[in-house]
Amino acid sequence: MSSSSEDKLSKGLVRAAEYVRMSTEHQRYSTENQSDAIRQYALQRGLEIVRTYADAGRSGLNIDGRSGLQRLLSDIENGTADFTVVVVYDISRWGRFQDSDEAASYEYRCRAQGVRVAYCAEQFENDGSIGSDVQKVVKRRMAAEYSRELSVKVFAGQRRLIQLGFRQGGPPGFGLRRHLVDENGESKGELLRKQHKSIQTDRVVLVPGPPNETELVREIYRRFVHDQLSEAVIAADLNRRGITTDASRLWTRGTIHQILINEKYIGNNVWNRGSFKLKQRRVRNSPNLWIRANSVFEPIVERSLFDAAQQIIQARSRRMTNDEMLKSLSDLLVRRGDLSGLIIDEAEGCPSSSAYQSRFGNLLRAYQLVGYTPDRDYRYIEVNRALRRLFPGVVSDVVRGIENAGGYVIRDAETELLQINNEFSVSIVIARCRETAAGAMRWRIRLDRGLLPDVTIAVRMDRANIAAFDYLILPTLDMNERVLRVQEYNGISLDAYLFDSLDRLFEMAERISVREAA
């Protein structure tokens, strides 16, 4: 733009904000392209864009997780907004809400505070006329219908792939590995942790893992069925023998139970046990809605042994009446002060969470019958307590790894700050995993500026907050914020410090003998 044009537009401009959004389902318009169109629109209408609110990689099906839109509404309703117009690319970028009244409500909240919403790529002016109002209603319904139709097509495609024997996401589990095949079924090799297929026509199947793991899975089944040992006893014995899970953590009653009930160990591919369609409400589906393909993977466990294990597990709850099961759940609530699937599965003598779901339809119904209302904060407290108990072991593991590499460590008993080889200091934090309504993983990492460590190790926990998911090895000099809010993938500026193990840290601490010069 010429300087004369800039001078001309600098007078009498109306201050405006832009809102841009790009979802993972719709990569057609990037936020940059939206912003370019918005700014061209603003130039033609005498608007000056003074604020940008963005939601990159966020679905428009609801407002949860859309911090940009939430911040926009908050600024407007708190009276801190210094603009009178919000410009959006089109109706669908504002949202694909399944209830068109919800979409209208957010626009109304802006208008009620004197802030107008404009759509730069629509064929109508959002001026409050009957014509524009009718077109907005139609466009909102079209945006919602597009998402609904896409959801149906995606579900049908996933169902077809499951029936063909292909894996649809999720970790393989102990004793199994993910294997990549091409469109003709030809092997392309094992997929390691965090590796993903890069070609659309490639598919993933499950194959047996290392012989020591597959034999251990069979041993767990034999000891449970033939020796009639409980999950807790089996877990305790494996821990005593120094055997860890695939996540290098201790075994628990719950981890053993999950191995005993999962059909993938007999080669079955089961999907749609739970669903979260259109991000409306997460539900546990009844077995008649499950999508399955039997005997499509190479089995680890014989079918007769698996069936015997299921009969034992089911018999434990069948022997109990509804009242007895609820009494057991109520007693557990009194002992623990809280309930969750994990707490139930780890409780000795209590039916499993799956037994309660089968008997009462879902866990929430069982909770209601014992007078318990789940509170998210209470569950966070339980997880935080568990992570605090885990912390000393994590620090000890780090110290042991450094010492095994030939380094030496001075450990401050009060702050847990580690001085490595008198060369650099390390602080360790454990980041609890928070799952969004859409199922995405999020972590909040607080960096301890008071201790001023040279390096911070952030242990990102898995979805269940039981085992480490991965590690961020963060140099303090490159971190400008006190709190990092991170997702699974964050771009090279942060993911460059992301590792599956702490081997890189141990390499930093390794001592190398250097011959004295003659």
Coordinates of C-alpha atoms in Angstrom, one line a residue:
M1 CA 0.0 0.0 0.0
S2 CA 1.3 3.5 -0.8
S3 CA 2.0 6.0 2.0
S4 CA -0.7 8.3 0.6
S5 CA -3.2 5.4 1.0
E6 CA -2.0 4.7 4.5
D7 CA -2.4 8.4 5.4
K8 CA -5.9 8.5 4.0
L9 CA -7.0 5.4 5.9
S10 CA -5.4 6.5 9.2
K11 CA -8.2 8.9 9.8
G12 CA -11.6 7.7 10.9
L13 CA -10.8 4.0 11.0
V14 CA -13.1 1.8 13.0
R15 CA -11.2 -0.4 15.4
A16 CA -11.9 -4.1 14.8
A17 CA -10.7 -7.6 15.9
E18 CA -10.3 -10.7 13.8
Y19 CA -11.2 -14.2 14.8
V20 CA -9.7 -17.1 12.8
R21 CA -10.1 -20.8 13.3
M22 CA -8.8 -23.9 11.6
S23 CA -9.9 -27.4 12.6
T24 CA -8.0 -30.7 12.1
E25 CA -10.9 -31.8 9.9
H26 CA -10.8 -28.8 7.6
Q27 CA -7.3 -27.9 6.4
R28 CA -8.6 -26.1 3.3
Y29 CA -8.3 -22.6 4.8
S30 CA -5.3 -21.9 7.0
T31 CA -5.6 -19.2 9.7
E32 CA -3.1 -17.1 7.6
N33 CA -5.3 -17.3 4.5
Q34 CA -8.4 -16.3 6.6
S35 CA -6.4 -13.4 8.1
D36 CA -5.4 -12.2 4.6
A37 CA -9.0 -12.2 3.4
I38 CA -10.2 -10.5 6.6
R39 CA -7.6 -7.7 6.3
Q40 CA -8.5 -7.1 2.7
Y41 CA -12.1 -6.8 3.8
A42 CA -11.1 -4.4 6.5
L43 CA -9.1 -2.3 4.1
Q44 CA -12.2 -1.9 1.9
R45 CA -14.5 -1.1 4.8
G46 CA -12.4 1.4 6.7
L47 CA -11.6 -1.0 9.6
E48 CA -8.4 -1.3 11.5
I49 CA -7.5 -4.8 12.8
V50 CA -6.1 -4.2 16.3
R51 CA -6.6 -7.6 17.9
T52 CA -6.3 -11.2 16.7
Y53 CA -8.1 -14.1 18.4
A54 CA -7.1 -17.5 16.9
D55 CA -8.0 -21.2 17.5
A56 CA -5.6 -23.3 15.4
G57 CA -6.4 -26.9 15.2
R58 CA -9.7 -26.6 17.0
S59 CA -13.0 -28.1 16.0
G60 CA -16.0 -25.8 15.6
L61 CA -18.5 -28.3 17.0
N62 CA -18.5 -26.7 20.5
I63 CA -16.8 -23.9 22.4
D64 CA -14.8 -26.3 24.7
G65 CA -11.0 -26.0 24.0
R66 CA -11.5 -22.9 21.9
S67 CA -9.5 -20.5 24.1
G68 CA -9.4 -17.9 21.3
L69 CA -13.2 -17.6 21.1
Q70 CA -13.5 -17.8 24.9
R71 CA -11.0 -15.0 25.3
L72 CA -12.8 -12.9 22.7
L73 CA -16.1 -13.2 24.5
S74 CA -14.5 -12.6 27.9
D75 CA -12.8 -9.4 26.7
I76 CA -16.1 -8.1 25.2
E77 CA -18.2 -8.9 28.2
N78 CA -15.6 -7.7 30.7
G79 CA -15.5 -4.3 29.0
T80 CA -11.8 -4.6 28.1
A81 CA -12.3 -4.9 24.4
D82 CA -10.9 -1.8 22.5
F83 CA -12.8 -2.6 19.3
T84 CA -16.4 -2.4 18.1
V85 CA -16.4 -5.0 15.2
V86 CA -15.3 -8.6 15.1
V87 CA -14.5 -9.9 11.6
V88 CA -14.7 -13.6 10.8
Y89 CA -14.1 -15.3 7.5
D90 CA -17.5 -17.1 7.3
I91 CA -20.2 -18.7 9.4
S92 CA -18.4 -22.1 9.5
R93 CA -15.3 -20.5 11.0
W94 CA -17.4 -19.0 13.8
G95 CA -18.5 -22.6 14.5
R96 CA -20.2 -25.7 13.2
F97 CA -22.5 -25.9 16.3
Q98 CA -25.0 -28.7 16.1
D99 CA -27.6 -26.4 17.7
S100 CA -28.0 -23.3 15.6
D101 CA -29.3 -21.4 18.6
E102 CA -25.9 -21.9 20.3
A103 CA -24.2 -20.4 17.3
A104 CA -26.6 -17.4 17.4
S105 CA -26.1 -17.0 21.2
Y106 CA -22.4 -16.2 20.9
E107 CA -23.0 -13.6 18.2
Y108 CA -25.8 -12.1 20.4
R109 CA -23.4 -11.9 23.4
C110 CA -21.1 -9.7 21.3
R111 CA -23.9 -7.6 19.9
A112 CA -25.4 -7.1 23.4
Q113 CA -22.1 -5.3 24.3
G114 CA -22.1 -3.1 21.3
V115 CA -19.7 -5.2 19.2
R116 CA -20.9 -6.2 15.7
V117 CA -19.9 -9.5 14.0
A118 CA -19.1 -9.3 10.3
Y119 CA -18.4 -12.3 7.9
C120 CA -16.1 -11.2 5.1
A121 CA -16.6 -14.2 2.8
E122 CA -20.4 -14.5 3.0
Q123 CA -22.7 -13.1 0.3
F124 CA -24.8 -11.0 2.7
E125 CA -24.2 -8.1 5.0
N126 CA -24.7 -9.0 8.7
D127 CA -26.8 -5.9 9.2
G128 CA -29.8 -7.3 11.2
S129 CA -32.1 -7.3 8.2
I130 CA -34.6 -10.1 7.6
G131 CA -32.7 -11.3 4.6
S132 CA -29.4 -11.6 6.5
D133 CA -31.0 -13.3 9.5
V134 CA -32.7 -15.9 7.3
Q135 CA -29.4 -16.5 5.4
K136 CA -27.5 -16.9 8.7
V137 CA -30.0 -19.5 10.0
V138 CA -29.6 -21.5 6.7
K139 CA -25.8 -21.2 6.8
R140 CA -25.6 -22.3 10.4
R141 CA -27.7 -25.4 9.6
M142 CA -25.6 -26.1 6.6
A143 CA -22.4 -25.9 8.7
A144 CA -23.9 -28.2 11.3
E145 CA -25.1 -30.7 8.6
Y146 CA -21.7 -30.7 6.9
S147 CA -20.1 -31.9 10.2
R148 CA -22.9 -34.5 10.7
E149 CA -22.5 -35.9 7.2
L150 CA -18.7 -35.9 7.6
S151 CA -19.1 -37.8 10.9
V152 CA -21.2 -40.5 9.2
K153 CA -18.8 -40.9 6.4
V154 CA -15.8 -41.1 8.7
F155 CA -17.5 -43.6 11.0
A156 CA -18.4 -45.8 8.0
G157 CA -14.8 -45.6 6.7
Q158 CA -13.4 -46.6 10.1
R159 CA -15.9 -49.4 10.5
R160 CA -14.9 -50.8 7.1
L161 CA -11.2 -50.7 8.1
I162 CA -11.8 -52.4 11.4
Q163 CA -13.7 -55.2 9.6
L164 CA -10.8 -55.6 7.2
G165 CA -8.5 -56.1 10.2
F166 CA -6.7 -52.8 10.4
R167 CA -6.0 -51.0 13.7
Q168 CA -7.6 -47.6 14.3
G169 CA -5.3 -45.8 16.7
G170 CA -4.2 -46.3 20.3
P171 CA -1.1 -48.0 21.8
P172 CA -0.6 -51.7 20.9
G173 CA -0.3 -52.8 24.6
F174 CA 2.1 -55.1 26.4
G175 CA 3.2 -58.1 24.2
L176 CA 2.0 -56.5 20.9
R177 CA 3.5 -54.1 18.3
R178 CA 2.1 -52.0 15.5
H179 CA 3.1 -53.1 12.1
L180 CA 2.8 -51.0 8.9
V181 CA 1.5 -52.6 5.6
D182 CA 0.9 -51.0 2.2
E183 CA -2.4 -51.1 0.3
N184 CA -1.6 -54.6 -1.0
G185 CA -0.9 -55.9 2.5
E186 CA 2.9 -56.1 2.0
S187 CA 4.9 -55.5 5.1
K188 CA 6.7 -52.1 5.5
G189 CA 8.1 -52.6 9.0
E190 CA 7.3 -51.9 12.6
L191 CA 6.0 -48.6 13.8
L192 CA 7.8 -47.4 16.8
R193 CA 6.3 -45.3 19.6
K194 CA 5.1 -41.9 18.3
Q195 CA 5.7 -42.9 14.7
H196 CA 2.7 -42.6 12.4
K197 CA 2.0 -43.6 8.8
S198 CA 2.9 -41.0 6.2
I199 CA 1.0 -42.4 3.2
Q200 CA -2.8 -42.4 3.2
T201 CA -3.2 -45.8 1.7
D202 CA -0.9 -47.5 4.3
R203 CA -2.6 -49.4 7.1
V204 CA -1.6 -50.6 10.6
V205 CA -2.0 -54.1 12.0
L206 CA -1.1 -55.7 15.4
V207 CA 1.6 -58.4 15.5
P208 CA 3.2 -60.3 18.5
G209 CA 6.0 -58.4 20.2
P210 CA 9.3 -59.9 21.5
P211 CA 9.1 -63.5 22.7
N212 CA 9.8 -62.5 26.4
E213 CA 6.7 -60.3 26.4
T214 CA 4.4 -62.7 24.6
E215 CA 5.4 -65.5 26.9
L216 CA 4.8 -63.3 29.9
V217 CA 1.2 -62.5 28.6
R218 CA 0.6 -66.3 28.4
E219 CA 2.0 -66.7 31.9
I220 CA -0.4 -64.1 33.3
Y221 CA -3.3 -66.0 31.8
R222 CA -2.1 -69.4 33.0
R223 CA -1.5 -68.2 36.6
F224 CA -4.9 -66.5 36.7
V225 CA -6.8 -69.4 35.2
H226 CA -4.9 -72.5 36.3
D227 CA -3.2 -71.3 39.5
Q228 CA -6.3 -69.2 40.4
L229 CA -4.1 -66.3 41.5
S230 CA -5.7 -62.8 41.7
E231 CA -4.5 -59.9 39.6
A232 CA -3.0 -58.2 42.6
V233 CA -0.9 -61.3 43.5
I234 CA 0.3 -61.7 39.9
A235 CA 1.3 -58.0 39.8
A236 CA 3.2 -58.2 43.1
D237 CA 5.1 -61.3 41.9
L238 CA 6.1 -59.6 38.6
N239 CA 7.3 -56.5 40.5
R240 CA 9.3 -58.7 42.9
R241 CA 11.0 -60.3 39.9
G242 CA 12.0 -56.9 38.5
I243 CA 9.7 -57.2 35.4
T244 CA 8.2 -53.9 34.3
T245 CA 5.3 -53.0 32.0
D246 CA 5.8 -51.8 28.4
A247 CA 5.9 -48.3 29.9
S248 CA 8.7 -49.4 32.2
R249 CA 6.5 -49.0 35.3
L250 CA 5.4 -51.3 38.1
W251 CA 2.5 -53.7 37.5
T252 CA -0.7 -53.1 39.3
R253 CA -4.0 -55.0 39.7
G254 CA -5.5 -52.7 37.0
T255 CA -2.7 -53.3 34.4
I256 CA -3.0 -57.1 34.9
H257 CA -6.8 -56.9 34.6
Q258 CA -6.6 -55.0 31.3
I259 CA -4.4 -57.7 29.8
L260 CA -6.9 -60.3 31.0
I261 CA -10.0 -58.7 29.4
N262 CA -8.7 -57.4 26.1
E263 CA -9.7 -59.4 23.0
K264 CA -6.7 -58.2 21.0
Y265 CA -4.7 -61.0 22.7
I266 CA -6.8 -63.6 20.9
G267 CA -6.5 -61.7 17.6
N268 CA -9.8 -59.9 17.6
N269 CA -10.1 -56.3 16.4
V270 CA -12.8 -54.5 18.5
W271 CA -13.8 -50.8 18.1
N272 CA -16.5 -48.4 19.1
R273 CA -16.8 -49.5 22.7
G274 CA -17.2 -45.8 23.4
S275 CA -18.0 -42.9 21.2
F276 CA -17.9 -39.1 21.2
K277 CA -19.7 -38.2 18.0
L278 CA -19.8 -34.6 17.1
K279 CA -18.1 -33.8 20.4
Q280 CA -21.5 -33.7 22.1
R281 CA -21.2 -36.3 24.9
R282 CA -18.9 -39.2 25.5
V283 CA -20.9 -42.4 25.9
R284 CA -20.1 -46.1 26.5
N285 CA -21.8 -48.1 23.8
S286 CA -23.6 -51.4 24.5
P287 CA -21.8 -54.5 23.0
N288 CA -24.3 -54.8 20.2
L289 CA -22.9 -51.5 18.8
W290 CA -19.3 -52.6 18.9
I291 CA -17.6 -53.1 15.6
R292 CA -15.5 -56.2 15.5
A293 CA -13.5 -58.5 13.3
N294 CA -12.5 -61.8 14.8
S295 CA -9.2 -63.6 14.3
V296 CA -7.6 -60.9 12.1
F297 CA -4.4 -60.6 14.1
E298 CA -2.0 -63.4 15.1
P299 CA -3.1 -64.4 18.6
I300 CA -0.9 -64.6 21.6
V301 CA -3.3 -66.4 23.9
E302 CA -5.4 -69.5 23.0
R303 CA -9.1 -68.8 22.8
S304 CA -10.0 -71.5 25.4
L305 CA -7.6 -69.9 27.9
F306 CA -9.0 -66.4 27.2
D307 CA -12.6 -67.7 27.6
A308 CA -11.7 -69.3 30.9
A309 CA -10.3 -66.1 32.2
Q310 CA -13.5 -64.2 31.2
Q311 CA -15.7 -66.8 33.0
I312 CA -13.7 -66.3 36.2
I313 CA -14.0 -62.5 36.0
Q314 CA -17.7 -62.6 35.2
A315 CA -18.4 -65.2 37.9
R316 CA -16.9 -62.8 40.5
S317 CA -19.6 -60.3 39.9
R318 CA -22.3 -62.9 39.1
R319 CA -21.9 -64.3 42.6
M320 CA -22.8 -60.9 44.0
T321 CA -26.2 -59.4 43.9
N322 CA -26.8 -55.8 42.8
D323 CA -27.0 -54.8 46.4
E324 CA -23.7 -56.6 47.3
M325 CA -21.9 -54.9 44.4
L326 CA -23.2 -51.5 45.5
K327 CA -22.2 -52.2 49.1
S328 CA -18.7 -53.0 47.9
L329 CA -18.6 -49.8 45.9
S330 CA -20.0 -47.8 48.8
D331 CA -17.4 -49.2 51.2
L332 CA -14.7 -48.3 48.7
L333 CA -16.0 -44.8 48.5
V334 CA -15.8 -44.5 52.3
R335 CA -12.2 -45.8 52.3
R336 CA -11.0 -43.6 49.4
G337 CA -13.3 -40.6 49.5
D338 CA -13.5 -40.7 45.7
L339 CA -14.3 -43.1 42.9
S340 CA -13.0 -43.6 39.4
G341 CA -12.5 -46.6 37.0
L342 CA -8.8 -46.7 38.0
I343 CA -9.6 -46.7 41.8
I344 CA -12.1 -49.5 41.3
D345 CA -9.8 -51.7 39.2
E346 CA -7.0 -51.3 41.8
A347 CA -9.2 -52.2 44.8
E348 CA -8.7 -55.8 46.0
G349 CA -11.9 -57.7 46.5
C350 CA -14.0 -55.2 44.6
P351 CA -15.6 -56.1 41.2
S352 CA -13.9 -54.5 38.2
S353 CA -15.1 -51.2 36.7
S354 CA -16.2 -53.2 33.6
A355 CA -18.3 -55.4 35.8
Y356 CA -20.1 -52.3 37.2
Q357 CA -20.6 -51.0 33.7
S358 CA -22.0 -54.3 32.5
R359 CA -24.3 -54.7 35.5
F360 CA -25.6 -51.1 35.8
G361 CA -25.2 -49.8 32.2
N362 CA -22.4 -47.3 33.0
L363 CA -20.2 -46.2 35.9
L364 CA -22.1 -43.0 36.4
R365 CA -25.3 -44.9 37.1
A366 CA -23.5 -47.0 39.7
Y367 CA -22.0 -43.8 41.3
Q368 CA -25.5 -42.4 41.5
L369 CA -26.8 -45.5 43.3
V370 CA -24.2 -45.1 46.1
G371 CA -24.8 -41.4 46.4
Y372 CA -21.6 -40.3 44.7
T373 CA -21.4 -37.3 42.3
P374 CA -18.0 -37.2 40.5
D375 CA -16.2 -33.9 40.9
R376 CA -13.4 -33.2 38.5
D377 CA -11.4 -31.4 41.1
Y378 CA -11.6 -34.4 43.4
R379 CA -10.3 -36.6 40.7
Y380 CA -7.5 -34.2 40.1
I381 CA -6.6 -34.3 43.8
E382 CA -6.4 -38.1 43.6
V383 CA -4.2 -38.0 40.6
N384 CA -2.0 -35.3 42.1
R385 CA -1.5 -37.4 45.2
A386 CA -0.4 -40.3 43.1
L387 CA 2.0 -38.2 41.2
R388 CA 3.5 -36.8 44.4
R389 CA 4.1 -40.4 45.5
L390 CA 5.7 -41.1 42.2
F391 CA 8.1 -38.2 42.2
P392 CA 10.8 -39.6 44.6
G393 CA 11.0 -42.7 42.4
V394 CA 11.4 -40.6 39.3
V395 CA 14.2 -38.5 40.9
S396 CA 15.9 -41.8 42.0
D397 CA 15.7 -43.2 38.5
V398 CA 17.3 -40.1 37.1
V399 CA 20.1 -40.2 39.6
R400 CA 20.7 -43.9 39.0
G401 CA 20.8 -43.3 35.2
I402 CA 23.4 -40.5 35.6
E403 CA 25.5 -42.6 37.9
N404 CA 25.4 -45.6 35.5
A405 CA 26.6 -43.3 32.8
G406 CA 29.7 -42.5 34.9
G407 CA 28.5 -39.1 36.2
Y408 CA 28.0 -38.1 39.8
V409 CA 25.1 -36.2 41.4
I410 CA 24.6 -34.0 44.4
R411 CA 21.0 -34.1 45.4
D412 CA 19.5 -31.3 47.5
A413 CA 17.3 -33.0 50.0
E414 CA 15.1 -29.9 50.4
T415 CA 14.6 -28.7 46.9
E416 CA 15.4 -32.0 45.0
L417 CA 17.6 -29.9 42.7
L418 CA 20.3 -32.1 41.1
Q419 CA 23.9 -30.8 40.6
I420 CA 25.4 -32.9 37.8
N421 CA 29.3 -33.3 37.8
N422 CA 29.5 -29.8 39.3
E423 CA 28.7 -28.6 35.7
F424 CA 25.0 -28.0 35.5
S425 CA 21.9 -28.3 37.6
V426 CA 18.7 -30.1 36.9
S427 CA 15.1 -29.7 38.2
I428 CA 12.5 -32.4 37.7
V429 CA 8.8 -31.7 37.3
I430 CA 5.9 -34.2 36.6
A431 CA 3.2 -32.9 34.3
R432 CA -0.3 -34.4 34.8
C433 CA -2.0 -35.2 31.6
R434 CA -5.4 -33.5 31.1
E435 CA -7.7 -34.8 28.4
T436 CA -9.8 -32.4 26.5
A437 CA -13.5 -33.1 25.6
A438 CA -12.2 -34.0 22.1
G439 CA -9.8 -36.6 23.6
A440 CA -6.6 -34.6 22.9
M441 CA -3.8 -34.7 25.5
R442 CA -2.7 -31.5 27.2
W443 CA -0.1 -30.8 29.9
R444 CA 0.7 -27.7 32.0
I445 CA 4.4 -27.5 32.9
R446 CA 5.4 -25.1 35.6
L447 CA 9.1 -24.1 35.4
D448 CA 10.7 -23.3 38.8
R449 CA 12.4 -19.9 38.2
G450 CA 13.2 -19.7 41.9
L451 CA 15.8 -22.5 41.8
L452 CA 17.2 -21.3 38.5
P453 CA 18.1 -24.7 37.2
D454 CA 20.2 -25.0 34.0
V455 CA 17.9 -27.8 32.7
T456 CA 14.3 -28.7 33.6
I457 CA 13.2 -32.3 32.9
A458 CA 9.4 -32.3 32.4
V459 CA 7.9 -35.8 32.6
R460 CA 4.7 -35.8 30.6
M461 CA 2.4 -38.5 32.0
D462 CA 0.2 -40.7 29.9
R463 CA -3.6 -40.4 29.6
A464 CA -4.2 -42.5 32.8
N465 CA -1.4 -40.6 34.7
I466 CA 0.1 -43.9 35.6
A467 CA 3.3 -43.9 33.4
A468 CA 5.6 -41.5 31.7
F469 CA 4.4 -40.7 28.1
D470 CA 7.7 -38.9 27.2
Y471 CA 10.1 -36.3 28.4
L472 CA 10.9 -32.7 27.7
I473 CA 14.5 -31.7 28.4
L474 CA 14.3 -28.0 28.6
P475 CA 17.3 -25.6 28.8
T476 CA 16.3 -22.6 31.0
L477 CA 17.9 -20.1 28.7
D478 CA 15.5 -21.0 25.9
M479 CA 12.4 -20.9 28.0
N480 CA 10.9 -17.4 28.5
E481 CA 7.6 -18.4 30.3
R482 CA 7.0 -19.6 33.8
V483 CA 4.3 -21.9 32.7
L484 CA 4.2 -23.9 29.5
R485 CA 0.9 -25.2 28.1
V486 CA 1.7 -27.9 25.7
Q487 CA -0.1 -30.5 23.6
E488 CA 1.1 -33.7 22.0
Y489 CA 2.7 -31.9 19.1
N490 CA 3.8 -28.2 19.4
G491 CA 6.1 -27.4 16.5
I492 CA 9.8 -27.6 16.2
S493 CA 10.5 -24.8 18.7
L494 CA 9.4 -27.0 21.6
D495 CA 9.4 -30.5 20.2
A496 CA 13.1 -30.2 19.5
Y497 CA 13.5 -30.9 23.2
L498 CA 11.1 -33.9 23.2
F499 CA 12.5 -37.4 23.8
D500 CA 11.1 -40.9 24.4
S501 CA 13.7 -41.5 27.1
L502 CA 16.3 -39.7 29.2
D503 CA 19.2 -41.2 27.4
R504 CA 20.2 -37.8 26.0
L505 CA 20.4 -36.4 29.5
F506 CA 22.5 -39.3 30.6
E507 CA 24.8 -38.7 27.6
M508 CA 25.3 -35.1 28.8
A509 CA 26.3 -36.5 32.2
E510 CA 28.7 -39.1 30.9
R511 CA 32.3 -38.8 31.9
I512 CA 34.9 -39.6 29.3
S513 CA 38.5 -40.5 30.2
V514 CA 41.0 -38.3 28.3
R515 CA 44.6 -39.4 28.2
E516 CA 47.1 -37.0 29.7
A517 CA 49.2 -35.4 27.0
A518 CA 52.8 -36.4 27.1

